Amino acid sequence: MEEQKPSVSFTGSDASAASFRSDRCSWSLLLLPVNTSQPRRKTPVCGIVFSSVSGLRLSSIMPMYQNGEVDPAVKALEARQDEIIRKLYELKAAVEGLAKTVHTPDADLDLTVSSSLSSQTFSSAALKGTTDLDSLLGKDHGALRDIVINANPAQPPLTLLVLHSLLCKRYRVLSTVHVHSSVASVPSQLLSCLGPRHEDSYARHLFQLGFTLIWKDVPKLQMKFSIQNMCPIEGEANVARFLFKLLAPYPSDPSLATMVDSWVDTAFFQLAEGSAKEQAAVLRALNSALGRNPWLVGPEFSLADVACCCCVLQSGSACSAPANVQRWLKSCENLGHFSPAKAVLQ
């Protein structure tokens, strides 16, 4: 039986619509009239609606050699067409998955850089106590709990990189880095600070927690969370407090909890932003406290250790620190979670 030839027809008195039909596919092309009396706008003047394009081969409508062989140029176009269709189907599947689960409060993004997943069981013996995301953040109702952080690349938040590493040991974390249009360029170590891209990053339903870091020109670090009744949090110290509570509860003893907060404030206001004289005074206080305990607030690793260690490293005073501080810095390094912070400083 002779193969049915594709046909092209125009409909409408002004020939404003054309349709293509064959036994395997069909498409329609709509031509919209241009009003020359209106100012020119950057809008499309035509649209194409595809249906069942996977069966269309260019060789069925393009010229062929007389001996029946397809033109090599047409073969190349067909291969490119197949690749484009494959990518479109992958994109369609990804968009449909996002439409069902996405609940991100900050969509002002320009460049997705990396995503990573860690499904390892939290094994660090330094942290005590357990936390439950449902009890802390409420039921997720099918949407990914997404932590969105705006940070200035001129002031990388080292504590958040350490806490992110700890979170990845406890939960399945979808970690993504973006670059906002307000930032001209970002060093490569900041683009990869949350780890490599994961092959399942499009399947948000596989993750327990989202960690989105946006390098943006902001005066102060900002955090937004995908809970409608939660206001934004500003300042690295406050965001660090929030994230640490997802790992372990604060000490139940009010005096110990106050000591943790005091060390965190000291780290950010005196070590990170203070004068050389203030930094020296803090190092002496650290040396004294670490002479009595292995960690800053007793025998257990806490947010105080994360904040102070990161600020000591960022201030550049680690090499000249007293003996107890040097030993403590080595203990922090041995935990393995400070590697991302040290990589950013290199």
C-alpha angles and dihedrals in degrees: 000000000000113000114251111249119231115253133210122204136176122219131194130049092267094045089242096147132050128187133195121205134180136152091270108038146355137205137183130215119202117200113202119206116246117230105216092191092068125073114268113262131190095248129126117261096204140032133203123213113199126201122181094346093162091083096053117102120190090219089067092063104024124082118270134203116270092248090060098257118133118244109259089230089058090049090053091050091050091052090050090047091053091050092049092049091049091052091047091055090048090049091048091053092048093049092049090052092050092047090059099047113017117115105159119158097204116052096162094111132137111180130025108210112172146350131193140183130207117185096169119130113254105257107165109127090200095078120067129199131031135252133204120213094212093054093046102038105018129244113324095218091208097306122112114251099237123195108200117193126187110202134172112239089217087066108035111199100234094179091059091053090054092046090048089056090051092047090053089058092053103037142024098261127193101208120192134174122204134182117220121219090243089071118074098199140353127205115252094244089060092050091056098035093114097048137259127323115273121224092228095050091116091059099076093172089071092066133076099204137021120216111190118180117191119192101216138156098257127146093222134022112265132195128195125185131202094246111105096214095051119095122218118273121224130200130042093252093055094045090049090053090052094048095046091055087061087061105040137350121259115259111285089220106089092214092054092046089052090050090053092052091045093054091046091053091045091052096053101035101039109019097038100033105016131101124264089263092053091047091052090051091051092050090054091050090049091050091052095048093046090051088068101039137021090237131034097256104037128290097330131080111244144169088276090067092047094050098042095044092051093047092049090052093046093048091055093233097116095100094053096042121123121264098265091049091050090053092048092049089054091051090052091049091051090061088071096222097098094065094094090052093049091047091056091053094053 
